[in-house]
GROMACS .gro file of C-alpha atoms in nm:
model
  421
    1MET     CA    1  -3.408  -4.765  -0.805
    2THR     CA    2  -3.059  -4.806  -0.966
    3SER     CA    3  -2.781  -4.737  -0.658
    4THR     CA    4  -2.623  -4.444  -0.879
    5VAL     CA    5  -2.738  -4.148  -0.981
    6GLY     CA    6  -2.528  -4.006  -1.259
    7ILE     CA    7  -2.431  -3.634  -1.344
    8MET     CA    8  -2.368  -3.497  -1.685
    9ASP     CA    9  -2.095  -3.455  -1.792
   10SER     CA   10  -1.911  -3.436  -1.481
   11GLY     CA   11  -1.799  -3.814  -1.476
   12LEU     CA   12  -1.893  -3.792  -1.103
   13ALA     CA   13  -2.096  -4.132  -0.947
   14LEU     CA   14  -2.277  -4.115  -0.630
   15PRO     CA   15  -2.213  -4.371  -0.382
   16ARG     CA   16  -2.559  -4.588  -0.254
   17GLY     CA   17  -2.751  -4.309  -0.025
   18MET     CA   18  -2.574  -3.993  -0.128
   19SER     CA   19  -2.775  -3.743  -0.304
   20LEU     CA   20  -2.671  -3.509  -0.483
   21ASP     CA   21  -2.758  -3.150  -0.227
   22SER     CA   22  -2.528  -3.308   0.063
   23VAL     CA   23  -2.252  -3.308  -0.259
   24LEU     CA   24  -2.299  -3.025  -0.306
   25ILE     CA   25  -2.310  -2.913   0.049
   26GLY     CA   26  -1.943  -3.101   0.105
   27GLU     CA   27  -1.791  -2.918  -0.202
   28VAL     CA   28  -1.955  -2.575  -0.107
   29LYS     CA   29  -1.783  -2.636   0.331
   30ASN     CA   30  -1.537  -2.765   0.161
   31GLU     CA   31  -1.449  -2.368  -0.046
   32VAL     CA   32  -1.539  -2.188   0.302
   33MET     CA   33  -1.280  -2.452   0.477
   34MET     CA   34  -1.057  -2.359   0.230
   35ASP     CA   35  -1.103  -2.005   0.267
   36HIS     CA   36  -0.991  -2.010   0.628
   37PRO     CA   37  -0.677  -2.165   0.766
   38ILE     CA   38  -0.595  -2.297   0.998
   39LEU     CA   39  -0.377  -2.105   1.305
   40SER     CA   40  -0.172  -2.156   1.555
   41SER     CA   41   0.023  -1.896   1.757
   42GLY     CA   42   0.350  -1.915   2.003
   43LEU     CA   43   0.494  -1.617   2.218
   44PHE     CA   44   0.824  -1.683   2.433
   45LEU     CA   45   1.039  -1.406   2.555
   46GLN     CA   46   1.291  -1.294   2.773
   47LEU     CA   47   1.329  -0.937   3.036
   48LYS     CA   48   1.598  -0.722   3.042
   49LYS     CA   49   1.432  -0.423   3.092
   50GLY     CA   50   1.030  -0.480   3.091
   51GLU     CA   51   0.973  -0.318   2.753
   52ASP     CA   52   0.825  -0.546   2.472
   53PHE     CA   53   0.464  -0.606   2.486
   54SER     CA   54   0.256  -0.785   2.303
   55LEU     CA   55  -0.008  -0.853   2.137
   56VAL     CA   56  -0.285  -1.163   2.046
   57LYS     CA   57  -0.627  -1.156   2.021
   58THR     CA   58  -0.759  -1.472   1.771
   59ASP     CA   59  -1.135  -1.407   1.837
   60CYS     CA   60  -1.227  -1.096   1.629
   61GLN     CA   61  -1.470  -1.030   1.417
   62ARG     CA   62  -1.590  -0.811   1.073
   63VAL     CA   63  -1.943  -0.829   1.194
   64LEU     CA   64  -2.074  -0.936   1.567
   65GLY     CA   65  -2.173  -1.184   1.643
   66ASP     CA   66  -2.151  -1.374   1.248
   67GLY     CA   67  -1.830  -1.618   1.382
   68SER     CA   68  -1.780  -1.661   1.016
   69SER     CA   69  -1.598  -1.298   0.949
   70THR     CA   70  -1.338  -1.341   1.204
   71TYR     CA   71  -0.996  -1.274   1.186
   72SER     CA   72  -0.671  -1.240   1.449
   73VAL     CA   73  -0.442  -0.980   1.481
   74PHE     CA   74  -0.132  -1.001   1.679
   75GLY     CA   75   0.140  -0.778   1.771
   76ILE     CA   76   0.416  -0.641   1.932
   77PHE     CA   77   0.564  -0.335   2.054
   78ASP     CA   78   0.925  -0.295   2.128
   79GLY     CA   79   0.898   0.118   2.464
   80HIS     CA   80   1.194   0.264   2.507
   81ASN     CA   81   1.227   0.523   2.805
   82GLY     CA   82   1.047   0.377   2.932
   83SER     CA   83   0.740   0.174   2.893
   84GLY     CA   84   0.479   0.417   2.827
   85ALA     CA   85   0.413   0.420   2.443
   86ALA     CA   86   0.388   0.050   2.412
   87ILE     CA   87   0.141   0.016   2.702
   88TYR     CA   88  -0.030   0.276   2.555
   89SER     CA   89  -0.056   0.138   2.158
   90LYS     CA   90  -0.093  -0.219   2.253
   91GLU     CA   91  -0.365  -0.115   2.395
   92HIS     CA   92  -0.537   0.194   2.136
   93LEU     CA   93  -0.369   0.027   1.817
   94LEU     CA   94  -0.581  -0.141   1.759
   95ASN     CA   95  -0.949   0.004   1.785
   96ASN     CA   96  -0.767   0.275   1.607
   97VAL     CA   97  -0.721   0.077   1.316
   98MET     CA   98  -1.114  -0.042   1.315
   99SER     CA   99  -1.283   0.217   1.338
  100ALA     CA  100  -1.076   0.372   1.001
  101ILE     CA  101  -1.344   0.161   0.847
  102PRO     CA  102  -1.668   0.216   0.753
  103ALA     CA  103  -1.896   0.016   0.813
  104GLU     CA  104  -2.106  -0.206   0.686
  105LEU     CA  105  -1.855  -0.332   0.377
  106THR     CA  106  -1.844  -0.661   0.234
  107LYS     CA  107  -1.494  -0.866   0.297
  108GLU     CA  108  -1.301  -0.746  -0.044
  109GLU     CA  109  -1.432  -0.386   0.055
  110TRP     CA  110  -1.290  -0.447   0.431
  111LEU     CA  111  -0.957  -0.605   0.348
  112ALA     CA  112  -0.941  -0.233   0.041
  113ALA     CA  113  -1.024  -0.035   0.320
  114LEU     CA  114  -0.748  -0.186   0.610
  115PRO     CA  115  -0.403  -0.063   0.498
  116ARG     CA  116  -0.529   0.251   0.465
  117ALA     CA  117  -0.672   0.228   0.829
  118MET     CA  118  -0.345   0.093   0.895
  119VAL     CA  119  -0.246   0.495   0.823
  120ALA     CA  120  -0.492   0.639   1.019
  121GLY     CA  121  -0.462   0.433   1.338
  122PHE     CA  122  -0.056   0.470   1.375
  123VAL     CA  123  -0.143   0.868   1.310
  124LYS     CA  124  -0.434   0.881   1.581
  125THR     CA  125  -0.268   0.606   1.836
  126ASP     CA  126   0.059   0.852   1.813
  127SER     CA  127  -0.125   1.126   1.816
  128ASP     CA  128  -0.327   1.084   2.127
  129PHE     CA  129  -0.064   0.919   2.405
  130GLN     CA  130   0.126   1.210   2.273
  131LYS     CA  131  -0.108   1.507   2.446
  132GLN     CA  132  -0.078   1.278   2.721
  133GLY     CA  133   0.290   1.551   2.767
  134LYS     CA  134   0.560   1.137   2.803
  135PRO     CA  135   0.822   1.116   2.680
  136SER     CA  136   0.904   0.774   2.569
  137GLY     CA  137   0.831   0.611   2.179
  138THR     CA  138   0.788   0.273   2.056
  139THR     CA  139   0.798   0.030   1.764
  140ALA     CA  140   0.493  -0.084   1.647
  141THR     CA  141   0.469  -0.372   1.445
  142ILE     CA  142   0.076  -0.527   1.381
  143VAL     CA  143  -0.034  -0.801   1.234
  144VAL     CA  144  -0.395  -0.845   1.007
  145VAL     CA  145  -0.483  -1.211   0.944
  146ASP     CA  146  -0.842  -1.268   0.759
  147GLY     CA  147  -0.853  -1.609   0.558
  148TRP     CA  148  -0.534  -1.610   0.372
  149THR     CA  149  -0.497  -1.235   0.282
  150VAL     CA  150  -0.252  -1.098   0.583
  151THR     CA  151  -0.235  -0.699   0.627
  152VAL     CA  152   0.124  -0.575   0.831
  153ALA     CA  153   0.197  -0.200   0.908
  154CYS     CA  154   0.542  -0.147   1.118
  155VAL     CA  155   0.748   0.147   1.232
  156GLY     CA  156   0.998   0.071   1.413
  157ASP     CA  157   1.242  -0.200   1.429
  158SER     CA  158   1.019  -0.543   1.533
  159ARG     CA  159   1.054  -0.700   1.129
  160CYS     CA  160   0.740  -0.961   1.028
  161ILE     CA  161   0.800  -1.288   0.785
  162LEU     CA  162   0.704  -1.494   0.579
  163ASP     CA  163   0.825  -1.846   0.540
  164SER     CA  164   0.655  -2.021   0.348
  165GLN     CA  165   0.717  -2.329   0.080
  166GLY     CA  166   1.133  -2.266   0.170
  167VAL     CA  167   1.043  -1.909   0.019
  168VAL     CA  168   1.175  -1.626   0.354
  169THR     CA  169   0.992  -1.313   0.274
  170ASN     CA  170   1.055  -0.946   0.441
  171LEU     CA  171   0.666  -0.822   0.561
  172THR     CA  172   0.786  -0.519   0.695
  173VAL     CA  173   1.090  -0.282   0.615
  174ASP     CA  174   1.307  -0.170   0.878
  175HIS     CA  175   1.282   0.221   1.009
  176ARG     CA  176   1.652   0.221   1.160
  177LEU     CA  177   1.859   0.465   1.040
  178ASP     CA  178   2.151   0.252   1.023
  179THR     CA  179   2.033   0.048   0.735
  180ASN     CA  180   1.728   0.227   0.546
  181GLN     CA  181   1.893   0.487   0.313
  182GLU     CA  182   1.572   0.629   0.246
  183GLU     CA  183   1.499   0.696   0.570
  184LYS     CA  184   1.794   0.885   0.654
  185GLU     CA  185   1.831   1.070   0.346
  186ARG     CA  186   1.430   1.179   0.417
  187LEU     CA  187   1.614   1.331   0.752
  188GLU     CA  188   1.892   1.475   0.625
  189ALA     CA  189   1.698   1.641   0.383
  190CYS     CA  190   1.488   1.785   0.648
  191GLY     CA  191   1.827   1.952   0.797
  192VAL     CA  192   1.786   1.716   1.060
  193GLN     CA  193   2.171   1.531   1.203
  194VAL     CA  194   2.218   1.230   1.108
  195ALA     CA  195   2.540   1.117   1.300
  196ARG     CA  196   2.660   0.822   1.622
  197ILE     CA  197   2.772   0.942   1.936
  198ARG     CA  198   3.114   1.072   1.914
  199LEU     CA  199   3.362   1.063   2.126
  200SER     CA  200   3.614   1.248   2.033
  201ASP     CA  201   3.756   1.399   1.608
  202ASP     CA  202   3.850   1.075   1.541
  203MET     CA  203   3.619   0.835   1.755
  204GLU     CA  204   3.272   0.745   1.696
  205ILE     CA  205   3.035   0.427   1.864
  206GLY     CA  206   2.714   0.286   1.868
  207PRO     CA  207   2.431   0.318   1.584
  208LEU     CA  208   2.339   0.601   1.359
  209ARG     CA  209   2.120   0.826   1.564
  210CYS     CA  210   1.958   1.160   1.487
  211TRP     CA  211   1.982   1.485   1.680
  212PRO     CA  212   1.841   1.661   1.927
  213GLY     CA  213   1.717   1.294   2.099
  214GLY     CA  214   2.001   1.076   1.961
  215LEU     CA  215   1.694   0.758   1.865
  216CYS     CA  216   1.734   0.590   1.615
  217LEU     CA  217   1.514   0.560   1.426
  218SER     CA  218   1.343   0.734   1.195
  219ARG     CA  219   0.920   0.588   1.276
  220SER     CA  220   0.771   0.551   1.552
  221ILE     CA  221   0.522   0.653   1.792
  222GLY     CA  222   0.568   0.880   2.015
  223ASP     CA  223   0.906   1.068   2.183
  224MET     CA  224   0.782   1.406   2.128
  225ASP     CA  225   1.087   1.602   2.220
  226VAL     CA  226   1.291   1.436   2.002
  227GLY     CA  227   1.085   1.663   1.682
  228ASN     CA  228   0.818   1.619   1.430
  229PHE     CA  229   1.031   1.468   1.151
  230ILE     CA  230   1.023   1.094   1.384
  231VAL     CA  231   0.662   0.988   1.253
  232PRO     CA  232   0.426   0.758   1.314
  233ILE     CA  233   0.346   0.641   0.969
  234PRO     CA  234   0.366   0.316   0.884
  235PHE     CA  235   0.494   0.068   0.600
  236VAL     CA  236   0.217  -0.106   0.537
  237LYS     CA  237   0.212  -0.443   0.302
  238GLN     CA  238  -0.091  -0.648   0.253
  239VAL     CA  239  -0.038  -1.016   0.102
  240LYS     CA  240  -0.261  -1.309   0.011
  241ILE     CA  241  -0.051  -1.628   0.079
  242SER     CA  242  -0.080  -1.971  -0.080
  243PRO     CA  243  -0.355  -2.326   0.138
  244ALA     CA  244   0.001  -2.430   0.098
  245GLY     CA  245   0.040  -2.239   0.391
  246GLY     CA  246   0.337  -2.046   0.586
  247ARG     CA  247   0.477  -1.966   0.956
  248LEU     CA  248   0.508  -1.563   1.041
  249VAL     CA  249   0.736  -1.464   1.253
  250ILE     CA  250   0.665  -1.110   1.461
  251ALA     CA  251   1.052  -1.013   1.610
  252SER     CA  252   1.132  -0.680   1.849
  253ASP     CA  253   1.514  -0.610   1.785
  254GLY     CA  254   1.642  -0.836   2.033
  255VAL     CA  255   1.588  -1.120   1.776
  256TRP     CA  256   1.690  -0.887   1.512
  257ASP     CA  257   1.982  -0.815   1.655
  258ALA     CA  258   2.129  -1.083   1.682
  259LEU     CA  259   1.973  -1.306   1.383
  260SER     CA  260   1.879  -1.236   0.962
  261SER     CA  261   1.532  -1.365   0.864
  262GLU     CA  262   1.706  -1.624   0.796
  263LYS     CA  263   1.876  -1.763   1.007
  264ALA     CA  264   1.540  -1.729   1.257
  265VAL     CA  265   1.345  -1.983   1.021
  266LYS     CA  266   1.509  -2.164   1.007
  267CYS     CA  267   1.702  -2.271   1.337
  268CYS     CA  268   1.257  -2.305   1.406
  269ARG     CA  269   1.209  -2.536   1.039
  270SER     CA  270   1.245  -2.833   1.244
  271ALA     CA  271   0.967  -2.714   1.522
  272GLU     CA  272   0.616  -2.839   1.508
  273ARG     CA  273   0.397  -2.726   1.744
  274ALA     CA  274   0.395  -2.252   1.712
  275GLU     CA  275   0.498  -2.193   2.068
  276VAL     CA  276   0.826  -2.366   2.067
  277ALA     CA  277   0.936  -2.195   1.735
  278ALA     CA  278   0.977  -1.937   1.894
  279LYS     CA  279   1.150  -2.058   2.196
  280HIS     CA  280   1.423  -2.188   1.941
  281ILE     CA  281   1.403  -1.842   1.776
  282VAL     CA  282   1.474  -1.658   2.171
  283LYS     CA  283   1.741  -1.920   2.267
  284ASP     CA  284   1.977  -1.894   1.987
  285ALA     CA  285   1.944  -1.525   1.943
  286LEU     CA  286   2.035  -1.532   2.330
  287ARG     CA  287   2.289  -1.796   2.253
  288SER     CA  288   2.479  -1.528   1.972
  289ARG     CA  289   2.475  -1.227   2.131
  290GLY     CA  290   2.348  -1.261   2.448
  291LEU     CA  291   2.058  -1.093   2.649
  292ARG     CA  292   2.130  -0.747   2.610
  293ASP     CA  293   1.757  -0.601   2.561
  294ASP     CA  294   1.442  -0.759   2.570
  295THR     CA  295   1.414  -0.951   2.299
  296THR     CA  296   1.019  -1.108   2.258
  297CYS     CA  297   0.918  -1.357   1.993
  298LEU     CA  298   0.546  -1.480   1.828
  299VAL     CA  299   0.475  -1.764   1.550
  300VAL     CA  300   0.180  -1.787   1.355
  301ASP     CA  301   0.106  -2.057   1.182
  302LEU     CA  302  -0.138  -2.155   0.889
  303PHE     CA  303  -0.182  -2.405   0.709
  304SER     CA  304  -0.509  -2.572   0.477
  305PRO     CA  305  -0.739  -2.878   0.672
  306ALA     CA  306  -0.580  -3.026   0.351
  307SER     CA  307  -0.249  -3.029   0.471
  308PRO     CA  308  -0.182  -3.097   0.861
  309ARG     CA  309   0.121  -2.834   0.808
  310PRO     CA  310   0.210  -2.601   0.621
  311THR     CA  311   0.538  -2.652   0.456
  312PHE     CA  312   0.754  -2.451   0.550
  313LYS     CA  313   1.138  -2.631   0.355
  314ARG     CA  314   1.164  -2.715  -0.014
  315GLN     CA  315   1.060  -3.062  -0.140
  316ASN     CA  316   1.337  -3.253  -0.344
  317SER     CA  317   1.161  -3.352  -0.652
  318LEU     CA  318   1.136  -3.735  -0.591
  319LEU     CA  319   0.862  -3.661  -0.238
  320ARG     CA  320   0.743  -3.439  -0.483
  321MET     CA  321   0.607  -3.667  -0.721
  322LEU     CA  322   0.616  -3.863  -0.475
  323ARG     CA  323   0.304  -3.628  -0.301
  324ARG     CA  324   0.131  -3.608  -0.605
  325ASN     CA  325   0.100  -3.986  -0.676
  326SER     CA  326  -0.062  -4.022  -0.273
  327LEU     CA  327  -0.260  -3.718  -0.227
  328ASN     CA  328  -0.325  -3.523  -0.561
  329ARG     CA  329  -0.488  -3.211  -0.347
  330THR     CA  330  -0.171  -3.094  -0.092
  331GLU     CA  331  -0.023  -3.132  -0.420
  332SER     CA  332  -0.206  -2.896  -0.561
  333LEU     CA  333  -0.168  -2.706  -0.285
  334SER     CA  334   0.266  -2.641  -0.239
  335ASP     CA  335   0.266  -2.626  -0.615
  336LEU     CA  336   0.169  -2.224  -0.592
  337ALA     CA  337   0.362  -1.959  -0.602
  338ALA     CA  338   0.459  -1.895  -0.152
  339MET     CA  339   0.236  -1.563  -0.129
  340GLU     CA  340   0.085  -1.314  -0.352
  341GLU     CA  341   0.187  -0.929  -0.289
  342ILE     CA  342  -0.152  -0.733  -0.320
  343PHE     CA  343  -0.075  -0.411  -0.148
  344GLU     CA  344   0.246  -0.201  -0.114
  345GLU     CA  345   0.300   0.185   0.091
  346SER     CA  346   0.652   0.303   0.250
  347SER     CA  347   0.612   0.737   0.202
  348ALA     CA  348   0.590   0.900   0.494
  349MET     CA  349   0.369   1.169   0.395
  350LEU     CA  350   0.051   1.207   0.549
  351GLU     CA  351  -0.141   1.306   0.248
  352GLU     CA  352   0.061   1.129  -0.020
  353ARG     CA  353  -0.103   0.811   0.199
  354LEU     CA  354  -0.459   0.981   0.267
  355GLY     CA  355  -0.560   1.190   0.060
  356ALA     CA  356  -0.540   1.635   0.055
  357GLU     CA  357  -0.904   1.619   0.064
  358SER     CA  358  -0.980   1.275   0.298
  359SER     CA  359  -1.125   1.303   0.575
  360VAL     CA  360  -1.073   1.043   0.803
  361HIS     CA  361  -1.181   0.851   1.109
  362ALA     CA  362  -1.468   1.110   1.240
  363GLY     CA  363  -1.305   1.441   1.048
  364ASN     CA  364  -1.032   1.612   1.273
  365GLU     CA  365  -0.857   1.337   1.471
  366LEU     CA  366  -0.605   1.292   1.331
  367ILE     CA  367  -0.367   1.596   1.308
  368VAL     CA  368  -0.317   1.821   1.568
  369CYS     CA  369  -0.145   2.191   1.467
  370SER     CA  370   0.190   2.180   1.540
  371ALA     CA  371   0.154   2.529   1.709
  372CYS     CA  372  -0.103   2.464   1.982
  373ARG     CA  373  -0.168   2.152   1.924
  374SER     CA  374  -0.570   2.173   1.822
  375ASN     CA  375  -0.708   1.906   1.601
  376ILE     CA  376  -0.745   2.000   1.281
  377GLN     CA  377  -0.818   1.892   0.903
  378LEU     CA  378  -0.606   1.751   0.622
  379ALA     CA  379  -0.711   2.025   0.416
  380SER     CA  380  -0.687   2.304   0.567
  381GLY     CA  381  -0.369   2.239   0.786
  382ILE     CA  382  -0.038   2.394   0.601
  383SER     CA  383   0.275   2.268   0.623
  384VAL     CA  384   0.513   2.451   0.732
  385HIS     CA  385   0.759   2.364   0.426
  386ALA     CA  386   0.517   2.625   0.205
  387GLY     CA  387   0.629   2.955   0.067
  388SER     CA  388   0.910   3.096   0.105
  389LEU     CA  389   1.064   2.912   0.408
  390PHE     CA  390   1.200   2.580   0.287
  391SER     CA  391   1.285   2.482  -0.074
  392PRO     CA  392   0.927   2.383  -0.302
  393THR     CA  393   1.251   2.107  -0.452
  394SER     CA  394   1.338   1.965  -0.084
  395ARG     CA  395   1.259   1.691  -0.013
  396LEU     CA  396   1.065   1.715   0.302
  397TRP     CA  397   0.738   1.538   0.445
  398GLU     CA  398   0.439   1.739   0.480
  399ARG     CA  399   0.405   1.794   0.858
  400PRO     CA  400   0.497   1.928   1.041
  401LEU     CA  401   0.140   2.143   0.960
  402LEU     CA  402  -0.005   2.496   1.090
  403CYS     CA  403  -0.352   2.557   1.146
  404SER     CA  404  -0.515   2.872   0.988
  405SER     CA  405  -0.509   3.039   1.321
  406CYS     CA  406  -0.213   3.041   1.364
  407LYS     CA  407  -0.091   3.070   1.004
  408ARG     CA  408  -0.243   3.390   1.063
  409GLU     CA  409  -0.149   3.470   1.361
  410GLY     CA  410   0.201   3.488   1.203
  411GLY     CA  411   0.591   3.398   1.323
  412MET     CA  412   0.471   3.077   1.442
  413GLU     CA  413   0.701   2.920   1.180
  414ASP     CA  414   0.938   3.023   1.358
  415LYS     CA  415   0.934   2.910   1.617
  416LEU     CA  416   0.944   2.591   1.444
  417LYS     CA  417   1.276   2.634   1.229
  418PRO     CA  418   1.478   2.573   1.482
  419GLN     CA  419   1.366   2.166   1.483
  420LEU     CA  420   1.491   2.152   1.118
  421GLU     CA  421   1.831   2.387   1.129
   0.00000   0.00000   0.00000
């Protein structure tokens, strides 16, 4: 009996006592491990108003009872005008998103359906919260990590960034009127006044705001008292991170008002633990600007089982040569691009995001009539921007919508018209 087994055309010899089955099983296990990064997360915050809230769930499952279908969810909710909308979104947004995904999908189908479900979940959360009649609003940034695939959705200015192999990438878009010219133009095209607070004819202070209401954001959840053009339609981006790993930083504007994306990751690259990295970022923000607002930071590290920690710093050529000689597998990982973009959509038009003929999340619950607040299907709703009331060439969002009953009664367009002038 020989001590090795030859495998044709592979050049592989098995040691004594190791069967071909065990090798194949080991290869499968390695592939499974490579598909599932190790996650480590840490949260640090300093509160001034008590309106920042976070969400961390690392034990979610696409298929209940199936450990291989586990995914993780992280979120930041920065409330304003009270904490009601932020608390409600923390408690209900994830369920609303997942309820919009059909059952019994494969992992690939589930991931493909997730961006659209994000839109449906944000809209439903906004609609349900506004039924409570509370005036508060909130930003919302939610991050779903399934394997190496990261799906991010956001309204407002709670930013999410990725630091991978020395490359810093914004995974969200800030919906701030000061910095987002496209959103500013969208509101102005709808007839919304965008201006700073005016103290006198020649003196203005503060950020750009939309009036009435004075909100400096163009998208949020809640804010029922500031008009129909502050929309809950999220920016959504889906990427696949390189198995070399990376660090996600999700934070409220208390961080981003003080630090750029590059400065935020630079100040924590020496921190190996996620919770230490989050603390470094918040402390640097406070040193720069002081505690003027709630300041919350959530850091998520993803790294391969083949590598002890993600590579945050760009490697020089000598280090790469040494790593090539000692850890061929790790080197091949670090040679990969930091990430692959799978999906991105930023339109504020619900019809473009969900489709005019589609029925989303139990049919009727996501869209409400702007006049009587009854539930309507998107396909049956009639935009108040349609017809002779507004120019068909104007760049307007398709909301608010009227149900067929209110449209037949007439006069509802006139009730809504003052909001747009």
